[in-house]
GROMACS .gro file of N, CA and C in nm:
model
  441
    1MET      N    1  -1.431 -10.525  10.009
    1MET     CA    2  -1.475 -10.591  10.129
    1MET      C    3  -1.528 -10.730  10.090
    2LYS      N    4  -1.474 -10.832  10.156
    2LYS     CA    5  -1.515 -10.969  10.127
    2LYS      C    6  -1.641 -11.002  10.206
    3ARG      N    7  -1.730 -11.072  10.139
    3ARG     CA    8  -1.854 -11.113  10.205
    3ARG      C    9  -1.886 -11.256  10.168
    4ASN      N   10  -1.962 -11.319  10.253
    4ASN     CA   11  -2.004 -11.456  10.228
    4ASN      C   12  -2.122 -11.454  10.131
    5PRO      N   13  -2.108 -11.515  10.013
    5PRO     CA   14  -2.217 -11.509   9.914
    5PRO      C   15  -2.348 -11.574   9.961
    6ARG      N   16  -2.338 -11.669  10.056
    6ARG     CA   17  -2.461 -11.732  10.105
    6ARG      C   18  -2.540 -11.640  10.197
    7LYS      N   19  -2.480 -11.528  10.240
    7LYS     CA   20  -2.550 -11.434  10.326
    7LYS      C   21  -2.603 -11.312  10.251
    8LEU      N   22  -2.561 -11.293  10.128
    8LEU     CA   23  -2.611 -11.183  10.046
    8LEU      C   24  -2.733 -11.231   9.970
    9LYS      N   25  -2.848 -11.168   9.995
    9LYS     CA   26  -2.975 -11.220   9.944
    9LYS      C   27  -2.987 -11.218   9.793
   10TRP      N   28  -2.907 -11.139   9.723
   10TRP     CA   29  -2.923 -11.129   9.578
   10TRP      C   30  -2.838 -11.230   9.503
   11THR      N   31  -2.758 -11.312   9.572
   11THR     CA   32  -2.670 -11.406   9.502
   11THR      C   33  -2.741 -11.538   9.475
   12LYS      N   34  -2.691 -11.608   9.374
   12LYS     CA   35  -2.743 -11.740   9.341
   12LYS      C   36  -2.717 -11.838   9.456
   13ALA      N   37  -2.602 -11.823   9.522
   13ALA     CA   38  -2.567 -11.912   9.632
   13ALA      C   39  -2.669 -11.900   9.745
   14PHE      N   40  -2.712 -11.777   9.776
   14PHE     CA   41  -2.812 -11.758   9.881
   14PHE      C   42  -2.945 -11.819   9.839
   15ARG      N   43  -2.988 -11.792   9.717
   15ARG     CA   44  -3.117 -11.840   9.672
   15ARG      C   45  -3.122 -11.993   9.673
   16LYS      N   46  -3.014 -12.057   9.634
   16LYS     CA   47  -3.012 -12.203   9.634
   16LYS      C   48  -3.006 -12.259   9.776
   17SER      N   49  -2.925 -12.198   9.863
   17SER     CA   50  -2.914 -12.248  10.001
   17SER      C   51  -3.042 -12.223  10.081
   18ALA      N   52  -3.117 -12.118  10.046
   18ALA     CA   53  -3.240 -12.086  10.118
   18ALA      C   54  -3.361 -12.161  10.062
   19GLY      N   55  -3.341 -12.239   9.955
   19GLY     CA   56  -3.450 -12.317   9.897
   19GLY      C   57  -3.542 -12.236   9.808
   20LYS      N   58  -3.496 -12.123   9.759
   20LYS     CA   59  -3.578 -12.038   9.673
   20LYS      C   60  -3.557 -12.069   9.525
   21GLU      N   61  -3.455 -12.148   9.493
   21GLU     CA   62  -3.427 -12.183   9.355
   21GLU      C   63  -3.399 -12.332   9.347
   22MET      N   64  -3.426 -12.389   9.231
   22MET     CA   65  -3.401 -12.531   9.212
   22MET      C   66  -3.251 -12.558   9.217
   23VAL      N   67  -3.213 -12.664   9.289
   23VAL     CA   68  -3.072 -12.699   9.301
   23VAL      C   69  -3.042 -12.824   9.219
   24VAL      N   70  -3.125 -12.926   9.236
   24VAL     CA   71  -3.102 -13.052   9.168
   24VAL      C   72  -3.205 -13.067   9.058
   25ASP      N   73  -3.158 -13.056   8.935
   25ASP     CA   74  -3.246 -13.075   8.820
   25ASP      C   75  -3.159 -13.108   8.700
   26SER      N   76  -3.201 -13.204   8.620
   26SER     CA   77  -3.119 -13.247   8.507
   26SER      C   78  -3.108 -13.140   8.399
   27THR      N   79  -3.205 -13.049   8.393
   27THR     CA   80  -3.198 -12.945   8.290
   27THR      C   81  -3.089 -12.842   8.321
   28LEU      N   82  -3.049 -12.832   8.448
   28LEU     CA   83  -2.945 -12.736   8.484
   28LEU      C   84  -2.807 -12.779   8.435
   29THR      N   85  -2.788 -12.908   8.415
   29THR     CA   86  -2.656 -12.956   8.369
   29THR      C   87  -2.632 -12.920   8.222
   30PHE      N   88  -2.738 -12.900   8.146
   30PHE     CA   89  -2.721 -12.865   8.005
   30PHE      C   90  -2.666 -12.724   7.987
   31ALA      N   91  -2.685 -12.640   8.088
   31ALA     CA   92  -2.638 -12.501   8.078
   31ALA      C   93  -2.488 -12.490   8.104
   32ALA      N   94  -2.425 -12.600   8.146
   32ALA     CA   95  -2.281 -12.597   8.174
   32ALA      C   96  -2.204 -12.567   8.045
   33ARG      N   97  -2.097 -12.493   8.059
   33ARG     CA   98  -2.018 -12.453   7.944
   33ARG      C   99  -1.921 -12.564   7.906
   34ARG      N  100  -1.911 -12.592   7.779
   34ARG     CA  101  -1.819 -12.695   7.729
   34ARG      C  102  -1.722 -12.629   7.632
   35ASN      N  103  -1.596 -12.637   7.665
   35ASN     CA  104  -1.493 -12.573   7.583
   35ASN      C  105  -1.423 -12.674   7.492
   36ILE      N  106  -1.501 -12.754   7.426
   36ILE     CA  107  -1.445 -12.853   7.334
   36ILE      C  108  -1.483 -12.811   7.193
   37PRO      N  109  -1.384 -12.783   7.108
   37PRO     CA  110  -1.417 -12.743   6.971
   37PRO      C  111  -1.472 -12.861   6.891
   38ILE      N  112  -1.581 -12.836   6.821
   38ILE     CA  113  -1.645 -12.939   6.739
   38ILE      C  114  -1.656 -12.884   6.597
   39ARG      N  115  -1.626 -12.969   6.501
   39ARG     CA  116  -1.635 -12.928   6.363
   39ARG      C  117  -1.781 -12.902   6.327
   40TYR      N  118  -1.805 -12.799   6.248
   40TYR     CA  119  -1.941 -12.758   6.211
   40TYR      C  120  -2.011 -12.869   6.135
   41ASN      N  121  -2.132 -12.897   6.179
   41ASN     CA  122  -2.216 -12.996   6.112
   41ASN      C  123  -2.358 -12.940   6.115
   42ARG      N  124  -2.414 -12.921   5.999
   42ARG     CA  125  -2.545 -12.856   5.990
   42ARG      C  126  -2.653 -12.931   6.067
   43ASN      N  127  -2.656 -13.062   6.053
   43ASN     CA  128  -2.758 -13.142   6.122
   43ASN      C  129  -2.741 -13.136   6.273
   44LEU      N  130  -2.615 -13.138   6.316
   44LEU     CA  131  -2.588 -13.130   6.459
   44LEU      C  132  -2.634 -12.996   6.517
   45VAL      N  133  -2.610 -12.888   6.444
   45VAL     CA  134  -2.653 -12.756   6.489
   45VAL      C  135  -2.805 -12.750   6.496
   46GLU      N  136  -2.871 -12.804   6.396
   46GLU     CA  137  -3.018 -12.803   6.393
   46GLU      C  138  -3.076 -12.879   6.512
   47THR      N  139  -3.025 -13.000   6.536
   47THR     CA  140  -3.076 -13.078   6.649
   47THR      C  141  -3.042 -13.013   6.782
   48THR      N  142  -2.925 -12.950   6.789
   48THR     CA  143  -2.886 -12.881   6.913
   48THR      C  144  -2.980 -12.765   6.944
   49LEU      N  145  -3.013 -12.688   6.841
   49LEU     CA  146  -3.104 -12.574   6.863
   49LEU      C  147  -3.243 -12.622   6.905
   50LYS      N  148  -3.292 -12.729   6.843
   50LYS     CA  149  -3.422 -12.784   6.883
   50LYS      C  150  -3.417 -12.834   7.028
   51ALA      N  151  -3.306 -12.901   7.062
   51ALA     CA  152  -3.291 -12.953   7.198
   51ALA      C  153  -3.285 -12.838   7.299
   52MET      N  154  -3.214 -12.730   7.264
   52MET     CA  155  -3.204 -12.614   7.354
   52MET      C  156  -3.342 -12.554   7.380
   53GLN      N  157  -3.422 -12.543   7.274
   53GLN     CA  158  -3.556 -12.488   7.290
   53GLN      C  159  -3.642 -12.577   7.379
   54ARG      N  160  -3.635 -12.707   7.356
   54ARG     CA  161  -3.713 -12.802   7.434
   54ARG      C  162  -3.670 -12.802   7.581
   55ILE      N  163  -3.539 -12.794   7.604
   55ILE     CA  164  -3.487 -12.792   7.740
   55ILE      C  165  -3.534 -12.667   7.814
   56SER      N  166  -3.535 -12.553   7.745
   56SER     CA  167  -3.581 -12.429   7.809
   56SER      C  168  -3.729 -12.438   7.845
   57GLU      N  169  -3.809 -12.504   7.759
   57GLU     CA  170  -3.951 -12.525   7.791
   57GLU      C  171  -3.967 -12.612   7.915
   58ILE      N  172  -3.891 -12.721   7.921
   58ILE     CA  173  -3.899 -12.813   8.034
   58ILE      C  174  -3.856 -12.743   8.162
   59ARG      N  175  -3.748 -12.664   8.154
   59ARG     CA  176  -3.699 -12.593   8.273
   59ARG      C  177  -3.803 -12.492   8.322
   60ALA      N  178  -3.866 -12.421   8.228
   60ALA     CA  179  -3.968 -12.323   8.268
   60ALA      C  180  -4.086 -12.392   8.337
   61LYS      N  181  -4.126 -12.505   8.283
   61LYS     CA  182  -4.237 -12.580   8.342
   61LYS      C  183  -4.202 -12.628   8.482
   62ARG      N  184  -4.081 -12.679   8.499
   62ARG     CA  185  -4.038 -12.727   8.631
   62ARG      C  186  -4.023 -12.613   8.731
   63GLU      N  187  -3.975 -12.498   8.684
   63GLU     CA  188  -3.961 -12.382   8.773
   63GLU      C  189  -4.098 -12.332   8.819
   64ARG      N  190  -4.197 -12.333   8.728
   64ARG     CA  191  -4.333 -12.294   8.768
   64ARG      C  192  -4.388 -12.388   8.874
   65ALA      N  193  -4.367 -12.520   8.854
   65ALA     CA  194  -4.414 -12.618   8.951
   65ALA      C  195  -4.343 -12.600   9.086
   66PHE      N  196  -4.214 -12.574   9.081
   66PHE     CA  197  -4.136 -12.551   9.204
   66PHE      C  198  -4.187 -12.429   9.277
   67TYR      N  199  -4.215 -12.322   9.205
   67TYR     CA  200  -4.264 -12.197   9.265
   67TYR      C  201  -4.401 -12.219   9.327
   68LYS      N  202  -4.492 -12.287   9.255
   68LYS     CA  203  -4.626 -12.313   9.309
   68LYS      C  204  -4.619 -12.395   9.437
   69LYS      N  205  -4.531 -12.494   9.437
   69LYS     CA  206  -4.517 -12.578   9.556
   69LYS      C  207  -4.462 -12.497   9.672
   70ARG      N  208  -4.367 -12.408   9.644
   70ARG     CA  209  -4.306 -12.325   9.748
   70ARG      C  210  -4.405 -12.224   9.804
   71MET      N  211  -4.497 -12.174   9.721
   71MET     CA  212  -4.593 -12.072   9.762
   71MET      C  213  -4.727 -12.129   9.806
   72ALA      N  214  -4.735 -12.260   9.821
   72ALA     CA  215  -4.863 -12.326   9.847
   72ALA      C  216  -4.933 -12.276   9.973
   73GLY      N  217  -4.863 -12.255  10.084
   73GLY     CA  218  -4.928 -12.219  10.210
   73GLY      C  219  -4.937 -12.070  10.236
   74ASN      N  220  -4.907 -11.989  10.137
   74ASN     CA  221  -4.903 -11.844  10.161
   74ASN      C  222  -5.039 -11.782  10.193
   75LYS      N  223  -5.146 -11.829  10.131
   75LYS     CA  224  -5.277 -11.769  10.154
   75LYS      C  225  -5.320 -11.788  10.300
   76GLU      N  226  -5.299 -11.909  10.351
   76GLU     CA  227  -5.337 -11.935  10.490
   76GLU      C  228  -5.252 -11.851  10.585
   77ARG      N  229  -5.120 -11.843  10.557
   77ARG     CA  230  -5.031 -11.764  10.643
   77ARG      C  231  -5.069 -11.616  10.640
   78GLN      N  232  -5.103 -11.566  10.522
   78GLN     CA  233  -5.141 -11.425  10.509
   78GLN      C  234  -5.272 -11.399  10.583
   79LYS      N  235  -5.367 -11.493  10.574
   79LYS     CA  236  -5.495 -11.477  10.643
   79LYS      C  237  -5.474 -11.474  10.794
   80GLU      N  238  -5.386 -11.561  10.845
   80GLU     CA  239  -5.356 -11.562  10.989
   80GLU      C  240  -5.290 -11.431  11.031
   81ALA      N  241  -5.199 -11.381  10.948
   81ALA     CA  242  -5.132 -11.254  10.979
   81ALA      C  243  -5.234 -11.139  10.980
   82ASP      N  244  -5.329 -11.142  10.886
   82ASP     CA  245  -5.432 -11.038  10.882
   82ASP      C  246  -5.520 -11.044  11.007
   83LYS      N  247  -5.558 -11.164  11.049
   83LYS     CA  248  -5.640 -11.178  11.170
   83LYS      C  249  -5.566 -11.126  11.292
   84LYS      N  250  -5.436 -11.157  11.299
   84LYS     CA  251  -5.354 -11.111  11.411
   84LYS      C  252  -5.346 -10.958  11.412
   85LEU      N  253  -5.330 -10.899  11.293
   85LEU     CA  254  -5.321 -10.754  11.282
   85LEU      C  255  -5.451 -10.687  11.327
   86VAL      N  256  -5.564 -10.744  11.287
   86VAL     CA  257  -5.694 -10.690  11.326
   86VAL      C  258  -5.712 -10.703  11.478
   87ALA      N  259  -5.670 -10.817  11.533
   87ALA     CA  260  -5.686 -10.838  11.677
   87ALA      C  261  -5.598 -10.740  11.756
   88GLU      N  262  -5.478 -10.713  11.708
   88GLU     CA  263  -5.388 -10.622  11.779
   88GLU      C  264  -5.433 -10.476  11.769
   89ASN      N  265  -5.494 -10.439  11.657
   89ASN     CA  266  -5.532 -10.299  11.634
   89ASN      C  267  -5.683 -10.281  11.634
   90GLU      N  268  -5.750 -10.355  11.718
   90GLU     CA  269  -5.896 -10.349  11.723
   90GLU      C  270  -5.945 -10.211  11.767
   91HIS      N  271  -5.863 -10.141  11.843
   91HIS     CA  272  -5.902 -10.008  11.891
   91HIS      C  273  -5.912  -9.906  11.777
   92LEU      N  274  -5.854  -9.934  11.662
   92LEU     CA  275  -5.859  -9.842  11.549
   92LEU      C  276  -5.983  -9.862  11.462
   93LEU      N  277  -6.050  -9.975  11.479
   93LEU     CA  278  -6.168 -10.005  11.399
   93LEU      C  279  -6.287  -9.921  11.446
   94PRO      N  280  -6.383  -9.893  11.357
   94PRO     CA  281  -6.499  -9.814  11.399
   94PRO      C  282  -6.584  -9.893  11.499
   95ARG      N  283  -6.638  -9.821  11.596
   95ARG     CA  284  -6.721  -9.883  11.698
   95ARG      C  285  -6.855  -9.924  11.637
   96LEU      N  286  -6.907 -10.035  11.684
   96LEU     CA  287  -7.036 -10.083  11.637
   96LEU      C  288  -7.145 -10.040  11.734
   97ARG      N  289  -7.258 -10.005  11.678
   97ARG     CA  290  -7.373  -9.976  11.763
   97ARG      C  291  -7.429 -10.108  11.815
   98ALA      N  292  -7.502 -10.101  11.925
   98ALA     CA  293  -7.556 -10.224  11.986
   98ALA      C  294  -7.646 -10.298  11.890
   99SER      N  295  -7.726 -10.222  11.811
   99SER     CA  296  -7.816 -10.288  11.717
   99SER      C  297  -7.739 -10.365  11.611
  100GLU      N  298  -7.624 -10.311  11.567
  100GLU     CA  299  -7.544 -10.381  11.466
  100GLU      C  300  -7.478 -10.504  11.525
  101ARG      N  301  -7.433 -10.494  11.651
  101ARG     CA  302  -7.371 -10.608  11.714
  101ARG      C  303  -7.471 -10.721  11.732
  102MET      N  304  -7.594 -10.685  11.769
  102MET     CA  305  -7.696 -10.786  11.789
  102MET      C  306  -7.735 -10.851  11.657
  103ALA      N  307  -7.739 -10.772  11.552
  103ALA     CA  308  -7.775 -10.827  11.422
  103ALA      C  309  -7.664 -10.915  11.367
  104GLY      N  310  -7.540 -10.893  11.413
  104GLY     CA  311  -7.429 -10.977  11.368
  104GLY      C  312  -7.391 -10.952  11.224
  105GLU      N  313  -7.418 -10.832  11.176
  105GLU     CA  314  -7.388 -10.802  11.036
  105GLU      C  315  -7.238 -10.800  11.009
  106VAL      N  316  -7.164 -10.750  11.108
  106VAL     CA  317  -7.021 -10.734  11.086
  106VAL      C  318  -6.946 -10.818  11.187
  107ASN      N  319  -6.919 -10.943  11.150
  107ASN     CA  320  -6.839 -11.027  11.238
  107ASN      C  321  -6.720 -11.088  11.164
  108THR      N  322  -6.693 -11.040  11.044
  108THR     CA  323  -6.577 -11.086  10.969
  108THR      C  324  -6.500 -10.966  10.918
  109VAL      N  325  -6.378 -10.992  10.876
  109VAL     CA  326  -6.293 -10.885  10.823
  109VAL      C  327  -6.354 -10.829  10.695
  110GLU      N  328  -6.411 -10.917  10.611
  110GLU     CA  329  -6.472 -10.870  10.485
  110GLU      C  330  -6.592 -10.779  10.515
  111GLY      N  331  -6.667 -10.814  10.617
  111GLY     CA  332  -6.780 -10.731  10.656
  111GLY      C  333  -6.737 -10.594  10.703
  112LEU      N  334  -6.625 -10.588  10.775
  112LEU     CA  335  -6.572 -10.459  10.819
  112LEU      C  336  -6.530 -10.375  10.700
  113HIS      N  337  -6.459 -10.439  10.607
  113HIS     CA  338  -6.417 -10.366  10.487
  113HIS      C  339  -6.538 -10.312  10.411
  114LYS      N  340  -6.641 -10.395  10.400
  114LYS     CA  341  -6.762 -10.354  10.329
  114LYS      C  342  -6.828 -10.235  10.399
  115GLN      N  343  -6.835 -10.242  10.534
  115GLN     CA  344  -6.898 -10.134  10.609
  115GLN      C  345  -6.819 -10.004  10.594
  116ILE      N  346  -6.687 -10.013  10.600
  116ILE     CA  347  -6.603  -9.894  10.590
  116ILE      C  348  -6.615  -9.830  10.452
  117LEU      N  349  -6.625  -9.914  10.348
  117LEU     CA  350  -6.635  -9.862  10.212
  117LEU      C  351  -6.773  -9.805  10.180
  118GLU      N  352  -6.878  -9.856  10.246
  118GLU     CA  353  -7.013  -9.809  10.216
  118GLU      C  354  -7.042  -9.672  10.275
  119VAL      N  355  -6.979  -9.635  10.383
  119VAL     CA  356  -7.008  -9.509  10.450
  119VAL      C  357  -6.985  -9.389  10.359
  120PRO      N  358  -6.870  -9.376  10.288
  120PRO     CA  359  -6.853  -9.260  10.200
  120PRO      C  360  -6.955  -9.256  10.086
  121GLU      N  361  -6.996  -9.372  10.034
  121GLU     CA  362  -7.094  -9.373   9.926
  121GLU      C  363  -7.228  -9.318   9.972
  122GLU      N  364  -7.270  -9.354  10.093
  122GLU     CA  365  -7.397  -9.303  10.146
  122GLU      C  366  -7.390  -9.152  10.166
  123LYS      N  367  -7.278  -9.103  10.218
  123LYS     CA  368  -7.263  -8.960  10.238
  123LYS      C  369  -7.267  -8.886  10.104
  124GLU      N  370  -7.207  -8.947  10.003
  124GLU     CA  371  -7.206  -8.885   9.870
  124GLU      C  372  -7.349  -8.878   9.815
  125ARG      N  373  -7.427  -8.983   9.835
  125ARG     CA  374  -7.565  -8.982   9.786
  125ARG      C  375  -7.648  -8.876   9.857
  126ARG      N  376  -7.627  -8.862   9.986
  126ARG     CA  377  -7.702  -8.762  10.060
  126ARG      C  378  -7.665  -8.621  10.015
  127ARG      N  379  -7.539  -8.603   9.983
  127ARG     CA  380  -7.492  -8.470   9.947
  127ARG      C  381  -7.550  -8.424   9.813
  128GLN      N  382  -7.573  -8.516   9.723
  128GLN     CA  383  -7.628  -8.481   9.592
  128GLN      C  384  -7.780  -8.486   9.599
  129ARG      N  385  -7.840  -8.374   9.608
  129ARG     CA  386  -7.986  -8.368   9.610
  129ARG      C  387  -8.035  -8.339   9.469
  130ILE      N  388  -8.141  -8.401   9.436
  130ILE     CA  389  -8.197  -8.380   9.303
  130ILE      C  390  -8.313  -8.282   9.313
  131ARG      N  391  -8.304  -8.177   9.237
  131ARG     CA  392  -8.412  -8.079   9.233
  131ARG      C  393  -8.496  -8.105   9.108
  132GLN      N  394  -8.626  -8.095   9.125
  132GLN     CA  395  -8.714  -8.112   9.012
  132GLN      C  396  -8.779  -7.978   8.979
  133ARG      N  397  -8.788  -7.952   8.852
  133ARG     CA  398  -8.848  -7.827   8.808
  133ARG      C  399  -8.968  -7.861   8.720
  134LEU      N  400  -9.081  -7.805   8.753
  134LEU     CA  401  -9.201  -7.828   8.674
  134LEU      C  402  -9.193  -7.748   8.544
  135LEU      N  403  -9.225  -7.813   8.437
  135LEU     CA  404  -9.226  -7.746   8.308
  135LEU      C  405  -9.366  -7.695   8.276
  136VAL      N  406  -9.375  -7.605   8.178
  136VAL     CA  407  -9.503  -7.545   8.141
  136VAL      C  408  -9.599  -7.650   8.087
  137ASP      N  409  -9.548  -7.748   8.010
  137ASP     CA  410  -9.636  -7.848   7.949
  137ASP      C  411  -9.675  -7.959   8.046
  138GLY      N  412  -9.635  -7.951   8.174
  138GLY     CA  413  -9.677  -8.049   8.273
  138GLY      C  414  -9.572  -8.154   8.302
  139GLY      N  415  -9.458  -8.154   8.231
  139GLY     CA  416  -9.351  -8.251   8.257
  139GLY      C  417  -9.263  -8.210   8.373
  140VAL      N  418  -9.170  -8.297   8.408
  140VAL     CA  419  -9.078  -8.271   8.519
  140VAL      C  420  -8.935  -8.282   8.465
  141GLU      N  421  -8.850  -8.186   8.504
  141GLU     CA  422  -8.709  -8.190   8.462
  141GLU      C  423  -8.624  -8.204   8.588
  142ASP      N  424  -8.530  -8.298   8.586
  142ASP     CA  425  -8.442  -8.319   8.700
  142ASP      C  426  -8.314  -8.239   8.683
  143GLN      N  427  -8.270  -8.179   8.792
  143GLN     CA  428  -8.144  -8.106   8.792
  143GLN      C  429  -8.066  -8.147   8.914
  144MET      N  430  -7.937  -8.158   8.898
  144MET     CA  431  -7.849  -8.192   9.013
  144MET      C  432  -7.818  -8.065   9.089
  145ASP      N  433  -7.834  -8.070   9.220
  145ASP     CA  434  -7.800  -7.955   9.304
  145ASP      C  435  -7.657  -7.976   9.351
  146VAL      N  436  -7.567  -7.893   9.303
  146VAL     CA  437  -7.426  -7.906   9.339
  146VAL      C  438  -7.396  -7.810   9.451
  147ASP      N  439  -7.352  -7.862   9.563
  147ASP     CA  440  -7.319  -7.777   9.678
  147ASP      C  441  -7.173  -7.742   9.676
   0.00000   0.00000   0.00000
């Protein structure tokens, strides 16, 4: 079955046309294949290997810069998406008591996360009661009461 390579997301053609990969860069021309036989020369091979290593370093540096530039606005977009999700599913969030609403303790998403995570810890602390046993010499020994 024939398909258009620019529509298949895993192809190089798609990635370049969608702006996800560098298209114009001088380091990409060095990767082109050359089918010209050259007589072996030790110095030429040495300089070629050094140049190949340097070119790969430059390409990696440019690709990192390209990626950072492409991903620059993601944090803001993700934060907006999170706010939208919270606004749409507000009915799933725990209800606040009037005293908490007046205190304004939980008016951000981070505050909600903190409140939700603290509830199980408090229940766990209440569940573990510490029993003290008086010793004969007047000291106190602590024991965990496991229910």
